[in-house]
Amino acid sequence: MAQKRNRKKATSTQPKTPRFTFSKQNKIILGSLGMLLSVALCIAFISFFFTWQQDQSLLSEFSDRNALAENWLNKFGASVSYFFIYKGFGLAAFIFIYLFFLTGLHWFIGLDKKKLANRWVWGILAIIWFSILFGFFAAKAPLLGGIVGYEMNDFLQDYIGKIGIILLLLFGFIVFAVKKLQVTPEKVGSQVAGIRESMKRDFHKAQREAVANKTEKDEKEEEPLIPPTGSDTPSPFEIALENREKQTKTSDFSRIDKTSDVDIENSFEIKIAEGEDDEDIPEPTLKTAPEEHKTDDDIRIEVEKIEEEKEATEILSDKLVKDFGEFDPKLELGKYQYPPLDLLNDHGGQSGITINQEELEENKNRIVETLKHYKIDISQIKATIGPTVTLYEIVPQAGVRISKIKNLEDDIALSLAALGIRIIAPIPGKGTIGIEVPNKNPTTVSMRSVIASTRFQNAEMELPIALGKNISNETFVVDLAKMPHLLMAGATGQGKSVGLNAILTSLLYKKHPAEVKFVLVDPKKVELTLFNKIERHYLAKLPDTEEAIITDNTKVINTLNSLCIEMDNRYELLKDAMVRNIKEYNTKFRARKLNPANGHKFLPYIVLVVDEFADLIMTAGKEVETPIARLAQLARAIGIHLIIATQRPSVNVITGIIKANFPARIAFRVTSKIDSRTILDSQGADQLIGRGDMLYTQGNDLVRLQCAFVDTPEVSKITDFIGSQKAYPDAHLLPEYVGEESGTSLDVNPEERDALFKEAAEVIVIAQQGSASLLQRKLKLGYNRAGRIIDQLEAAGIVGPFEGSKARQVLIPDTYALEQFFNNEQENSRS
């Protein structure tokens, strides 16, 4: 025990060494770190005011290395700025930069610790004071005062009110001025006195100059006021002039002897005279100038008021944009993630095209040999290898007719033993003739390689679609918004459904759910069912319908008519907004120049996809063709685009009205040249090799493409990924449409009847045939109006109920009975 006590005493007597010691090198390192940190904060804070809106969605993804922020210091700058400025003290956070720099400078060169601590205390107080100040005067701008300034203002207003906050801020300013600036009442008084003295001297100097000028004018203009000769009494005017001359001789008014009564009276008369001079003498000149100036100001103010009334909405929108930023339709699903590329398979397309030199040389020799048999010489030939087809470009010698080479299409195909030889004579934009020969080992173009291409990723288009790769193995990207509608045709099993999936996949990878909606029509009931999983993200449907993907033909008719109503509604919005298309409208709405209280809203693009159009035409006929034709003619400007696919592109399916409004067309392999001419207005689709080989045209030249292949499991993965994320409460709802096939008794009120009701009743009674088509022919009406009149006739009891394909029964036998019917109605209405 004694030894332990001795050890404790020994240890207690030893001097204690400090744990943390900083050498000069460490202080230099810490000081440079502090100063560089202040520079980094300055850069991040400045950048935050330009990029904070774009970086809002990345604040929760700090650990994601693939996420990139717009801040100049990337995610670090965005997070630190968001903490100090938005969540902290607003503009007052810039004082932290000064404090951090001073701290670093202290470690670097060694400043006084007391001064550093003093500056930190005053810096923190200044931060709080400025935060409360900015939060009080800019409550709607959180970046100025920050959340701290806003909350402190809110707390203080509950207890002391706005006047109390102003007094508190004033007190804080006084404390700072007294303690730091050494301001005292004596100093303030002396400063104010000095300012008053200088202003007084300037005023007296100006007054003396004005008096001297007025004296000269008075002598010239006031000669009639001099009394007649012989009068000894001086006039007040003369006394004033004499006193002015005395004052101008002296340097200061204070030199007047105020003990003399005469002097006091004279000085008083001088003041009176000065007032009379200001009011009476210069009256003719002084009145005209201010009136002209006032008139100019009034005109200017009136013009400004008129301009303000005209630009009231623009000023309000600029203020809203300044306070809240542009409207972002993506904020409701702000954390939505686009599907990654890993969901798509490679299919061997990433490795590129394998070049078979033997096949190229063999085909080239056979083409040259076949043409020589028919005495056609070639000066040059070259090959362009594509994924499924190789293009051989030949330059014939002078004097060879193009038609002669074109007629040898079957002979060249026989010599090459190849299927689907296609001759392009000449190639547009080139002085060559092209011969397309299918490859023996075609390469599959995967959807992954097309989506990952820079051409698609950097496409600045409204609705970009990656269709596949062309004959030069380049990704082919088009804009659906500029097509504006797409017609697809091809025989069974040639790739139409895969092409539709490729189009939809392209839009899913590029567009946010707030920007585009799909209306999917699938009469086969099996092709588009996978997209049910993204119903609340991307699909649009009629109200009170269970499934968004339409498989029933009657629902298709209602949906198409509903889209026509949506089209008319959107045109009304464009008319009110005074814009011409949906892009200008959405740009104006994002800039907050349109008032949602007037019915304005952000308009997403709507893409109608019909998988088998021929089936709809066969079952519904004109009821489908009419709204399709209306949408094709008018809907492009308001963002409704149609994609129609069919197996049999015959004339009764693809009518002239539809073809005229579908300039963009895709033709997969068809069975006859007639079908090729129906879809493309030219031959070539019958010479394709199938399996995604297609021809695309947008009204100009034909482009041969290999459609990108996306398999059903890949589509399922994409829809599962999107469907698992947060969605809207329901699918995008289209306007409600009530069919007019069956009669209703809703229109009973005679005041709501059509203007042609009586004429229509006479036509029906004379013909004894109750049908809408009869009214259309006789009265030259549209189908919708004729159907409404038939419903009104049924409600009035003139025709019977709807009986399917039969005409309605006419309940009034002749025109005399009809007149009696109308007379009875009038008497009943009067009574």
Coordinates of N, CA and C in Angstrom, one line a residue, residues 764-765 768 793-794 796-801 808-814 817:
I764 N -88.9 14.1 -91.2 CA -89.1 12.7 -90.7 C -90.5 12.3 -90.9
V765 N -91.5 13.2 -90.7 CA -92.9 12.8 -90.9 C -93.2 12.5 -92.3
Q768 N -91.5 9.4 -93.2 CA -91.9 8.2 -92.4 C -90.7 7.3 -92.1
L793 N -86.3 14.5 -81.0 CA -87.6 14.1 -81.5 C -88.2 12.9 -80.7
E794 N -87.2 12.0 -80.2 CA -87.7 10.9 -79.4 C -88.3 11.4 -78.1
A796 N -89.7 14.3 -77.6 CA -90.9 14.9 -77.8 C -92.0 13.9 -78.2
G797 N -91.7 12.7 -78.5 CA -92.7 11.7 -78.8 C -93.0 11.7 -80.3
I798 N -92.1 12.2 -81.2 CA -92.4 12.2 -82.6 C -91.9 10.9 -83.2
V799 N -90.7 10.4 -82.7 CA -90.2 9.1 -83.2 C -90.0 8.1 -82.0
G800 N -89.9 6.9 -82.3 CA -89.8 5.9 -81.3 C -88.4 5.7 -80.8
P801 N -88.2 4.7 -79.9 CA -86.8 4.5 -79.4 C -85.9 3.8 -80.4
R808 N -85.9 4.2 -86.8 CA -86.8 4.5 -85.7 C -88.3 4.6 -86.3
Q809 N -89.2 4.2 -85.5 CA -90.6 4.2 -85.9 C -91.1 5.7 -85.7
V810 N -91.8 6.2 -86.8 CA -92.4 7.5 -86.7 C -93.8 7.5 -86.1
L811 N -94.0 8.2 -85.0 CA -95.2 8.0 -84.3 C -96.3 9.0 -84.7
I812 N -96.0 9.9 -85.6 CA -97.0 10.9 -86.1 C -97.2 10.6 -87.6
P813 N -98.5 10.4 -88.0 CA -98.7 9.8 -89.4 C -98.5 10.8 -90.5
D814 N -98.9 12.1 -90.3 CA -98.8 13.1 -91.4 C -98.5 14.5 -90.9
A817 N -101.2 16.2 -88.6 CA -101.1 15.8 -87.2 C -99.9 16.4 -86.5

